[in-house]
Amino acid sequence: TYAEDIRDVALMRGQIVRLSQVCGDWLARKGLRARTVTLKVRYADFTTVTRSQSVPGGVGDTSAIARHAHALLD
């Protein structure tokens, strides 16, 4: 239903924030930047959708990673 879909998207957005923090922290520890942000979503029926976006100049901070991943989710 529509309400379930909205809740699922909210959960995915929360996971994006959490995983962006993990990735951003790792990149910062290594002194690196990521060239591409990739989002992979696997649904309950095991359908998998992957989207990626190359970022000119790369990204390294959590908020930029999350912003690009949220755009991919949209």
Steps between C-alpha positions, in 0.01 A plus 500: 500500500598864470554537877734200502692638203548833679623320812741289291646810335542664840687192624722504190578868553599425859731223386654732242586749775650224717702343219616839373645566845686168493637570151587862577685400817695231314595739220611763754719249687668404173522857370307402187206621292252282312455553128167322477204459734311174447166404648382139495149418622381143545128456552324224695444299181880521435459741210816710500534849357839670473563864414828690499614854441854621433580824678744746342773566754376215717328501838641438843266646755197324641245761397612500135492121484150495653379775268611309190359170631164664579491639146561148366218365716261765369 
